[in-house]
Amino acid sequence: MPSPTSSGAITSVLQETRVFPPPAEFARAAHVSSLEQYQELWNRAKDDPEGFWAEQAGRLISWFKPWDRVLDWNPPFAKWFEGALVNASYNCVDRHCEGPNKNKAALIWEGEPGDRRVLRYQDLQREVARFANVLKGLGVRKGDVVALYLPMIPELVVAALACARIGAPHTVVFGGFSAEALAGRIQDCKAKVLVTADGGYRRGKVVPLKENADGAAAVCPTLQHVVVYRRTGLDVAWSHGRDHWWHELEANASAVCPPEPVDSEHPLFILYTSGSTGKPKGILHTTGGYLVGTALTTQWVFDIKDDDTYWCTADVGWVTGHSYLVYGPLALGATCVMFEGAPNWPDEGRFWKIIEDYRVTILYTAPTAIRAFMKWGEQFPRRHDLSSLRLLGSVGEPINPEAWMWYHKVIGGGRCPVVDTWWQTETGAIMISPLPGATPTVPGSATRPLPGIVPEVVTKDGTPVGVNEGGFLIVKQPWPSMLRTIYGDDDRYKAQYWSDIPGSYFTGDGARRDENGNFWIMGRVDDVLNVAGHRLSTMEVESALVSHRAVAEAAVVGKPDDLKGQAIAAFVTLESGYAASEELRKELRNHVVKEIGALARPDDIHFTDALPKTRSGKIMRRLLRDIAAGVESGGDTSTLEDLSVMVRLRRFEQKAG
Ligand code: WT7
């Protein structure tokens, strides 16, 4: 592991001293309303984790049968609420239809072209039950994996909940991923059914999802059926017998489908995320614990009340969409805004218009978006009435204090608390974050661990570091929404998360804790990039590059980027017979897009005749990072096998610049 202090990510915030106590009025009405109350809850959970979690589980989730045991901890394998029977779809839909909320809006949806739909909880129940019957009709049984490759339309939520209803784990693949990336995921989890759409809208254009799905299906022998939702009217190829229109199947499906009680540890979903190798990992989440974790954090961190209109801007293709657009808020019976499009289409005021139109009270978005809004200018939000907002959230990467202040002032009018939420696909739910009625916030810091969460900053051998010293961020106790394993690969699960610091969960992040107990996340310490809040492995991009016939070797590093946090820089050596050219550079960029998706498109491609390597053949990424960022290399180069490589790389950069 490289040293977390070398990442140098947040030296600018070391001096941050502004503190924003919770507004008194906000605190008075909040679920957790003072720092003392928070501290009491945290202490209680630390001393008696099982008692604490049992209480939350009983309070927040409806169980068909109670558990025999709160936690069975056989490190690093956890079972939470063993023996209990539960259903996520029942908790997110049906139970809200039994009381006064049956006519409450569950989803307020706006499509990119401006079309609108509202699904009340009763509507959601009917749609989910029908689609669950559709899946059953296609032969999907409890335990069968269903892949969802859809645009941000209500049917994505409906399909996910329909899977949960019959105990079929879903794997959602972000619509921006390529056919190749989709195929890799379907092959890994052996999905039987794929649900997609003819296309989706993105900045006025149609993304050909069905075409990609066809490309994937051709190389996925486990796939028996493809269900296609008609969203755009785009002409699509059709494979008779395999392909089915959503609306045709649904027309014949009953709207009655009782939710299947499943074991608390029954798989709810698999979500792929990049690790430090070339192959994405299938993060497995199970039902009971995940529901408890997402419902609790939605309630405490977003302070959701019955009359809130809550908007999480994340795509359901990412974990943020899973936990904070679908499972957390719907488990609580909240009203969620869902938006299909981009923040700058048809203009840069789209988000603010949505907030004004629906009187959104809680907004949850990403630092990369906030930095783009800053760049576009205050005139866009100023044109809209944002006075309905009462709370702002941030997730995905460290938020720089300037962006935090802009968000607070320009969007929040100085009156809304900002919750900077640290968590991961693996943690399932928010781990470190202010509670908006209790925790004084500090721009740039995710502040404190939530009750039940015990993180620590340690050295390589697990020793706690001192105040304000950088180290590795670990979590010392299991928590209900933690990943259970990497799908189909328990060994990789152990090696990846539990072997660096034995007995503790290693997050892959560097952090420090200040004298007030606030955590400052310093970014990844492994070969994982964070590009616009999305995780990408350098190895994944390297594998994509070397799969091109012209490429002999590739090394990929991140470089600082004002908008995206990190941009992708690739260093490439060519096979003999190929010469560097602008055309080849373009071809390689497109090749990576084809292999992974547009989010992995390299920003820079540097052609070179050799890569800097140690004598044992390891690429010295540290040196490449410096070149990519255009800074002088400090530090040791004595382990370099061939020092002249660096000289040539530098010289080349000067020529190119
Ligand atoms: C990685 C997890 C959790 C949903 C979105 C990303 C970084 C996430 C923060 C934050 C600093 C953050 C970490 C983490 N990260 N939130 N508030 N402050 N860094 O999920 O794709 O699983 O990525 O994102 O580096 O390890 P993910």
Coordinates of N, CA and C and ligand atoms in Angstrom, one line a residue, residues 319-320 395-398 420-425 509 521 524 530 535, ligand 1:
V319 N -24.4 2.8 -6.5 CA -24.9 2.4 -5.2 C -25.7 3.5 -4.6
T320 N -25.4 4.8 -4.9 CA -26.1 5.9 -4.3 C -27.6 5.8 -4.7
V395 N -21.9 13.5 -2.0 CA -21.4 12.2 -1.9 C -20.5 11.9 -3.1
G396 N -19.5 11.0 -2.9 CA -18.8 10.5 -4.1 C -17.3 10.7 -4.0
E397 N -16.9 11.8 -3.5 CA -15.5 12.2 -3.4 C -15.4 13.3 -2.4
P398 N -14.1 13.6 -2.0 CA -14.0 14.7 -1.0 C -14.5 16.0 -1.7
D420 N -21.9 16.1 4.2 CA -20.9 15.5 3.4 C -20.8 14.0 3.8
T421 N -21.3 13.1 3.0 CA -21.5 11.7 3.4 C -20.5 10.8 2.8
W422 N -19.7 10.2 3.7 CA -18.6 9.2 3.2 C -19.2 7.8 3.4
W423 N -19.1 7.1 2.3 CA -19.4 5.6 2.3 C -18.9 5.0 1.0
Q424 N -19.3 3.8 0.7 CA -18.8 3.1 -0.5 C -19.8 2.0 -0.9
T425 N -19.7 1.6 -2.1 CA -20.5 0.5 -2.6 C -20.5 -0.6 -1.6
D509 N -9.2 3.8 1.5 CA -9.1 5.3 1.6 C -8.0 5.6 2.6
I521 N -11.3 12.8 4.7 CA -11.0 11.7 3.8 C -10.0 12.2 2.8
R524 N -8.3 7.7 -2.4 CA -7.9 6.3 -2.5 C -6.4 6.2 -2.3
N530 N -11.0 8.1 -9.0 CA -12.3 8.6 -8.7 C -12.5 9.7 -9.8
R535 N -16.0 5.3 -9.6 CA -14.8 4.5 -9.4 C -14.3 3.8 -10.6
Ligands
WT7_1 C1 -15.2 5.8 -2.7 C2 -16.4 4.9 -2.9 C3 -20.7 6.0 -1.8 C4 -21.4 6.3 -3.0 C5 -20.6 6.9 -4.1 C6 -19.3 6.3 -4.4 C7 -15.0 8.1 -2.3 C8 -17.3 8.6 -1.4 C9 -16.9 10.4 -0.2 C10 -16.9 11.5 0.6 C11 -14.6 11.6 0.4 C12 -15.7 9.9 -0.7 C13 -14.0 7.3 -1.4 C14 -14.7 5.9 -1.3 N1 -15.9 8.8 -1.5 N2 -17.9 9.5 -0.7 N3 -18.1 12.1 1.1 N4 -15.7 12.1 0.9 N5 -14.5 10.6 -0.4 O1 -19.2 5.0 -4.2 O2 -18.1 4.1 -6.2 O3 -18.2 2.7 -4.1 O4 -16.7 4.8 -4.2 O5 -15.6 7.1 -3.1 O6 -12.8 7.2 -2.0 O7 -13.8 4.9 -1.0 P1 -18.0 4.1 -4.7

